[in-house]
Tab-separated table of C-alpha atoms and ligand atoms in Angstrom:
chain	number	residue	atom	x	y	z
A	1	MET	CA	0.000	0.000	0.000
A	2	LYS	CA	1.363	3.434	-0.930
A	3	THR	CA	1.252	6.398	1.430
A	4	ALA	CA	0.999	10.058	0.487
A	5	LEU	CA	2.139	12.786	2.869
A	6	VAL	CA	0.007	15.864	2.228
A	7	ILE	CA	1.555	18.918	3.856
A	8	GLY	CA	-1.161	21.458	4.653
A	9	GLY	CA	-4.078	19.138	4.004
A	10	SER	CA	-6.656	20.508	6.411
A	11	ARG	CA	-8.349	22.962	4.058
A	12	GLY	CA	-8.772	24.124	0.464
A	13	ILE	CA	-6.522	22.603	-2.183
A	14	GLY	CA	-4.735	20.299	0.296
A	15	HIS	CA	-8.063	18.864	1.431
A	16	ALA	CA	-8.985	18.101	-2.205
A	17	ILE	CA	-5.554	16.540	-2.835
A	18	ALA	CA	-5.918	14.252	0.196
A	19	LEU	CA	-9.316	13.031	-1.006
A	20	GLU	CA	-8.204	12.607	-4.625
A	21	LEU	CA	-5.138	10.587	-3.628
A	22	SER	CA	-7.130	8.441	-1.218
A	23	LYS	CA	-9.663	7.689	-3.986
A	24	THR	CA	-6.832	6.235	-6.050
A	25	GLY	CA	-5.648	3.977	-3.253
A	26	PHE	CA	-3.203	6.013	-1.189
A	27	ASP	CA	-3.226	5.955	2.571
A	28	ILE	CA	-2.806	9.520	3.766
A	29	TRP	CA	-0.548	11.252	6.263
A	30	LEU	CA	-2.145	14.657	6.619
A	31	THR	CA	-0.519	17.662	8.245
A	32	TYR	CA	-2.186	20.781	9.602
A	33	ASN	CA	-1.198	23.717	11.758
A	34	SER	CA	-4.009	25.921	13.053
A	35	SER	CA	-7.059	23.893	11.934
A	36	PRO	CA	-7.177	20.629	13.938
A	37	ASP	CA	-10.954	20.292	13.611
A	38	ALA	CA	-10.836	20.686	9.837
A	39	ALA	CA	-8.041	18.091	9.726
A	40	GLU	CA	-10.207	15.670	11.746
A	41	ASP	CA	-13.018	16.191	9.224
A	42	VAL	CA	-10.676	15.364	6.316
A	43	LYS	CA	-9.517	12.261	8.188
A	44	THR	CA	-13.152	11.150	8.516
A	45	GLU	CA	-13.690	11.693	4.780
A	46	VAL	CA	-10.555	9.729	3.862
A	47	GLU	CA	-11.574	6.858	6.146
A	48	ALA	CA	-15.051	6.845	4.574
A	49	LEU	CA	-13.269	6.154	1.277
A	50	GLY	CA	-11.706	3.056	2.830
A	51	ARG	CA	-8.196	4.403	3.371
A	52	SER	CA	-6.321	5.246	6.557
A	53	CYS	CA	-5.444	8.795	7.554
A	54	GLU	CA	-2.891	9.778	10.179
A	55	LEU	CA	-2.775	13.383	11.396
A	56	PHE	CA	0.333	15.423	12.214
A	57	GLY	CA	-0.018	18.911	13.698
A	58	PHE	CA	2.957	21.269	13.410
A	59	ASP	CA	4.110	24.541	11.896
A	60	VAL	CA	6.080	23.806	8.713
A	61	GLY	CA	8.089	26.983	9.249
A	62	ASP	CA	9.550	25.525	12.446
A	63	PHE	CA	12.472	23.265	11.503
A	64	GLU	CA	12.665	21.413	14.835
A	65	ALA	CA	8.917	20.857	15.036
A	66	THR	CA	8.903	19.497	11.485
A	67	GLN	CA	11.715	17.039	12.191
A	68	THR	CA	10.082	15.963	15.464
A	69	ALA	CA	6.768	15.296	13.732
A	70	LEU	CA	8.057	13.569	10.614
A	71	ALA	CA	11.654	12.359	10.740
A	72	ASP	CA	11.302	9.179	12.840
A	73	ARG	CA	8.040	8.263	11.156
A	74	CYS	CA	9.556	8.614	7.682
A	75	GLU	CA	12.695	6.761	8.751
A	76	LYS	CA	10.570	3.715	9.626
A	77	GLU	CA	8.524	3.808	6.418
A	78	PRO	CA	8.934	6.660	3.955
A	79	PRO	CA	5.853	7.939	2.152
A	80	TYR	CA	5.758	7.203	-1.582
A	81	ALA	CA	4.404	10.658	-2.428
A	82	VAL	CA	5.002	13.985	-0.709
A	83	VAL	CA	2.851	16.961	-1.657
A	84	TYR	CA	4.118	20.275	-0.313
A	85	ASN	CA	0.927	22.343	-0.310
A	86	ALA	CA	1.180	24.500	2.848
A	87	GLY	CA	1.098	28.170	2.042
A	88	ILE	CA	-0.053	31.580	3.191
A	89	ALA	CA	-0.379	34.992	1.556
A	90	ARG	CA	0.224	38.335	3.261
A	91	ASP	CA	-0.426	40.720	0.386
A	92	ASN	CA	0.765	44.320	0.378
A	93	LEU	CA	2.471	46.666	-2.014
A	94	MET	CA	6.249	46.513	-1.650
A	95	LEU	CA	6.228	50.129	-0.529
A	96	TRP	CA	4.177	49.203	2.532
A	97	MET	CA	5.272	45.620	3.051
A	98	SER	CA	6.548	44.914	6.572
A	99	ARG	CA	9.447	42.635	7.441
A	100	GLU	CA	6.914	40.382	9.143
A	101	GLU	CA	4.802	40.083	5.970
A	102	TRP	CA	7.923	39.219	3.985
A	103	GLY	CA	9.323	36.850	6.605
A	104	ASP	CA	6.111	34.979	7.430
A	105	VAL	CA	5.431	34.194	3.773
A	106	LEU	CA	8.985	33.069	3.025
A	107	LYS	CA	9.012	30.951	6.171
A	108	THR	CA	5.820	29.026	5.479
A	109	ASN	CA	5.930	28.803	1.695
A	110	LEU	CA	9.648	28.230	1.100
A	111	ASP	CA	11.506	27.375	4.328
A	112	GLY	CA	8.766	24.834	5.000
A	113	PHE	CA	9.638	23.007	1.797
A	114	PHE	CA	13.252	22.749	2.991
A	115	ASN	CA	12.154	21.601	6.448
A	116	VAL	CA	9.839	18.886	5.120
A	117	THR	CA	12.224	17.706	2.411
A	118	LYS	CA	15.007	17.326	4.998
A	119	ALA	CA	12.754	15.012	7.002
A	120	VAL	CA	11.646	12.795	4.117
A	121	LEU	CA	14.416	12.729	1.538
A	122	PHE	CA	16.992	10.354	2.984
A	123	PRO	CA	14.520	7.501	3.587
A	124	MET	CA	12.953	8.094	0.156
A	125	LEU	CA	16.381	7.919	-1.485
A	126	ALA	CA	17.133	4.713	0.400
A	127	LYS	CA	13.917	3.187	-0.908
A	128	LYS	CA	14.708	4.398	-4.426
A	129	GLU	CA	11.182	5.377	-5.346
A	130	GLY	CA	8.771	8.211	-4.901
A	131	ARG	CA	7.188	11.419	-6.036
A	132	ILE	CA	7.485	14.951	-4.709
A	133	VAL	CA	5.064	17.650	-5.830
A	134	ALA	CA	5.325	21.257	-4.656
A	135	ILE	CA	2.380	23.614	-5.014
A	136	SER	CA	3.678	26.913	-6.317
A	137	SER	CA	1.559	29.572	-8.039
A	138	THR	CA	1.127	31.551	-11.244
A	139	SER	CA	2.459	34.444	-9.125
A	140	GLY	CA	5.778	32.615	-8.867
A	141	GLN	CA	5.909	32.250	-12.638
A	142	ILE	CA	4.953	35.728	-13.820
A	143	GLY	CA	4.891	37.900	-10.682
A	144	GLN	CA	1.882	39.630	-9.163
A	145	ALA	CA	1.628	43.209	-7.917
A	146	GLY	CA	0.992	43.263	-4.182
A	147	GLN	CA	2.665	39.868	-3.822
A	148	VAL	CA	6.407	40.520	-3.917
A	149	ASN	CA	6.799	38.238	-0.885
A	150	TYR	CA	4.495	35.493	-2.175
A	151	SER	CA	5.859	35.641	-5.747
A	152	ALA	CA	9.422	35.366	-4.393
A	153	ALA	CA	8.566	32.362	-2.238
A	154	LYS	CA	6.664	30.602	-5.016
A	155	ALA	CA	9.403	31.304	-7.591
A	156	GLY	CA	11.878	29.989	-5.014
A	157	LEU	CA	9.930	26.746	-4.834
A	158	ILE	CA	10.233	26.364	-8.603
A	159	GLY	CA	14.007	26.810	-8.446
A	160	ALA	CA	14.304	24.441	-5.502
A	161	VAL	CA	12.280	21.744	-7.263
A	162	LYS	CA	14.268	22.007	-10.495
A	163	ALA	CA	17.566	21.680	-8.608
A	164	LEU	CA	16.244	18.822	-6.480
A	165	ALA	CA	14.996	17.075	-9.626
A	166	ARG	CA	18.556	17.110	-10.976
A	167	GLU	CA	19.836	15.601	-7.710
A	168	VAL	CA	17.354	12.765	-7.210
A	169	GLY	CA	16.093	11.741	-10.665
A	170	ARG	CA	18.599	8.900	-10.843
A	171	LYS	CA	17.159	7.481	-7.639
A	172	ASN	CA	13.739	7.030	-9.226
A	173	ILE	CA	12.197	10.001	-7.424
A	174	LEU	CA	10.231	12.303	-9.717
A	175	VAL	CA	9.922	15.899	-8.543
A	176	ASN	CA	7.562	18.461	-10.057
A	177	VAL	CA	5.730	21.704	-9.428
A	178	VAL	CA	2.040	22.412	-9.872
A	179	ALA	CA	1.355	26.129	-10.279
A	180	PRO	CA	-2.322	26.998	-9.749
A	181	GLY	CA	-3.865	30.230	-10.985
A	182	VAL	CA	-6.885	31.623	-9.133
A	183	ILE	CA	-8.587	28.781	-7.284
A	184	ASP	CA	-11.744	29.155	-5.161
A	185	THR	CA	-10.595	28.664	-1.564
A	186	GLU	CA	-10.507	30.721	1.632
A	187	MET	CA	-7.191	32.176	0.421
A	188	THR	CA	-8.903	33.885	-2.517
A	189	ASP	CA	-12.416	34.570	-1.213
A	190	HIS	CA	-11.658	38.297	-0.803
A	191	LEU	CA	-10.571	38.774	-4.454
A	192	PRO	CA	-12.781	40.764	-6.888
A	193	VAL	CA	-13.676	37.925	-9.287
A	194	GLU	CA	-15.323	40.286	-11.819
A	195	LYS	CA	-11.980	42.050	-12.310
A	196	ILE	CA	-10.011	38.815	-12.605
A	197	LEU	CA	-12.266	36.879	-14.994
A	198	PRO	CA	-11.382	38.926	-18.111
A	199	LEU	CA	-7.762	37.804	-17.600
A	200	ILE	CA	-8.667	34.086	-17.618
A	201	PRO	CA	-9.281	32.699	-21.135
A	202	VAL	CA	-11.581	29.881	-19.944
A	203	ASN	CA	-13.661	32.543	-18.162
A	204	ARG	CA	-13.867	30.868	-14.778
A	205	THR	CA	-11.812	30.589	-11.657
A	206	GLY	CA	-10.506	27.137	-10.785
A	207	ILE	CA	-11.718	24.736	-8.152
A	208	ALA	CA	-9.514	22.758	-5.777
A	209	GLN	CA	-10.382	19.586	-7.686
A	210	ASP	CA	-8.703	21.024	-10.824
A	211	VAL	CA	-5.418	21.127	-8.928
A	212	ALA	CA	-5.953	17.844	-7.077
A	213	ALA	CA	-6.510	15.907	-10.320
A	214	THR	CA	-3.171	17.152	-11.660
A	215	VAL	CA	-1.359	16.185	-8.467
A	216	ARG	CA	-3.008	12.775	-8.570
A	217	PHE	CA	-1.743	12.233	-12.111
A	218	LEU	CA	1.799	13.302	-11.197
A	219	CYS	CA	1.797	10.827	-8.292
A	220	SER	CA	0.334	7.971	-10.325
A	221	ASP	CA	1.905	5.064	-12.191
A	222	GLU	CA	0.317	6.467	-15.373
A	223	GLN	CA	3.222	8.869	-15.665
A	224	ASN	CA	6.880	8.010	-15.220
A	225	TYR	CA	8.686	10.633	-17.274
A	226	ILE	CA	7.468	14.074	-16.163
A	227	HIS	CA	10.291	15.405	-14.018
A	228	GLY	CA	11.486	18.866	-13.028
A	229	GLN	CA	8.472	20.476	-14.693
A	230	VAL	CA	6.106	23.267	-13.759
A	231	ILE	CA	2.525	22.322	-14.634
A	232	GLY	CA	0.235	25.353	-14.732
A	233	VAL	CA	-3.381	24.825	-13.665
A	234	ASN	CA	-4.673	28.290	-14.411
A	235	GLY	CA	-7.295	28.313	-17.170
A	236	GLY	CA	-4.824	30.091	-19.423
A	237	LEU	CA	-4.117	32.983	-17.034
A	238	ALA	CA	-0.430	32.462	-17.769
A	239	MET	CA	0.928	30.682	-20.830
B	301	LIG	P1	-5.894	27.662	2.293
B	301	LIG	O1	-7.296	27.262	2.028
B	301	LIG	O2	-5.610	28.896	3.058
B	301	LIG	O3	-5.127	26.402	2.987
B	301	LIG	C1	-3.790	26.510	3.341
B	301	LIG	C2	-3.320	25.213	3.941
B	301	LIG	O4	-1.939	25.387	4.338
B	301	LIG	C3	-4.104	24.826	5.174
B	301	LIG	O5	-4.291	23.431	5.210
B	301	LIG	C4	-3.176	25.286	6.308
B	301	LIG	O6	-3.306	24.502	7.484
B	301	LIG	C5	-1.816	25.042	5.707
B	301	LIG	N1	-0.813	25.872	6.374
B	301	LIG	C6	-0.731	27.225	6.337
B	301	LIG	N2	0.293	27.647	7.105
B	301	LIG	C7	0.856	26.529	7.635
B	301	LIG	C8	1.949	26.301	8.508
B	301	LIG	N3	2.674	27.328	9.016
B	301	LIG	N4	2.252	25.025	8.854
B	301	LIG	C9	1.522	23.997	8.351
B	301	LIG	N5	0.477	24.142	7.520
B	301	LIG	C10	0.144	25.395	7.160
B	301	LIG	O7	-5.081	27.829	0.931
B	301	LIG	P2	-5.293	27.155	-0.505
B	301	LIG	O8	-5.913	28.159	-1.372
B	301	LIG	O9	-5.898	25.808	-0.359
B	301	LIG	O10	-3.762	27.051	-0.950
B	301	LIG	C11	-3.034	25.830	-0.902
B	301	LIG	C12	-1.702	26.050	-1.600
B	301	LIG	O11	-1.941	26.444	-2.952
B	301	LIG	C13	-0.860	27.160	-0.977
B	301	LIG	O12	0.492	26.824	-1.052
B	301	LIG	C14	-1.150	28.352	-1.878
B	301	LIG	O13	-0.103	29.283	-1.851
B	301	LIG	C15	-1.274	27.655	-3.216
B	301	LIG	N6	-2.019	28.398	-4.203
B	301	LIG	C16	-3.325	28.738	-4.014
B	301	LIG	C17	-4.009	29.446	-4.994
B	301	LIG	C18	-5.443	29.847	-4.854
B	301	LIG	O14	-5.941	30.585	-5.738
B	301	LIG	N7	-6.154	29.412	-3.839
B	301	LIG	C19	-3.353	29.814	-6.161
B	301	LIG	C20	-2.033	29.451	-6.330
B	301	LIG	C21	-1.377	28.729	-5.351
B	301	LIG	P3	-4.031	25.059	8.835
B	301	LIG	O15	-5.305	25.718	8.402
B	301	LIG	O16	-4.216	23.817	9.631
B	301	LIG	O17	-3.061	26.022	9.467
């Protein structure tokens, strides 16, 4: 039985990824930080699909907490798939952006990827199989005004994944990025959709399932040769 570690799986896109992967036979290790009740609800949904779901609560920006939560567990039995989905936005124009807004976003969206990868990589390399998918953003590909912090972190993820792909491809670990555009979740519920829609050729915002289906494919046996790529899921917002 394969296990998928979904980092930031309590809400939104991570929730959809956990369900999609469990539907295709993965047992789930689901992490959360500030939403334990939502994580419990996802666990119930995964179990209703006939798969197991183990919960891990920690802040991905905290290196020690991440190692404490994951390192021993992964040493015993590494997950086959790791989806780095945890992320926050603290939008502001650069002129007004505080050090905290910059630091918090870099810590969760980029340092967290380092912290999690440090915990899982050695056992995955030893097992010589696996998939790593990082959830970046269109903002990391083309930049977004008001998101200098977020765009930097998400572009950083793309660079990190491409470099990691060059390091671990030989060990049968495929590493890729999924870069969503505007997806309907709590993160985007304040955005003026009427102003954004004209920029999206398919004339709709995305749903979490659009992203989850792509992650599911990247983690599946159907594909064995996509590696070091950035897959946009954005309705044509960026191309
Ligand atoms: P969301 O609904 O706000 O969910 C964010 C998830 O990340 C939650 O499960 C949250 O867990 C977790 N998380 C946040 N900070 C964390 C921390 N310090 N430690 C551990 N977990 C943490 O956001 P979403 O829209 O689903 O976004 C998911 C990912 O997609 C993010 O990386 C985001 O940047 C990216 N993305 C989203 C969009 C979009 O339009 N929605 C577009 C492009 C990219 P808790 O609630 O338990 O803290």
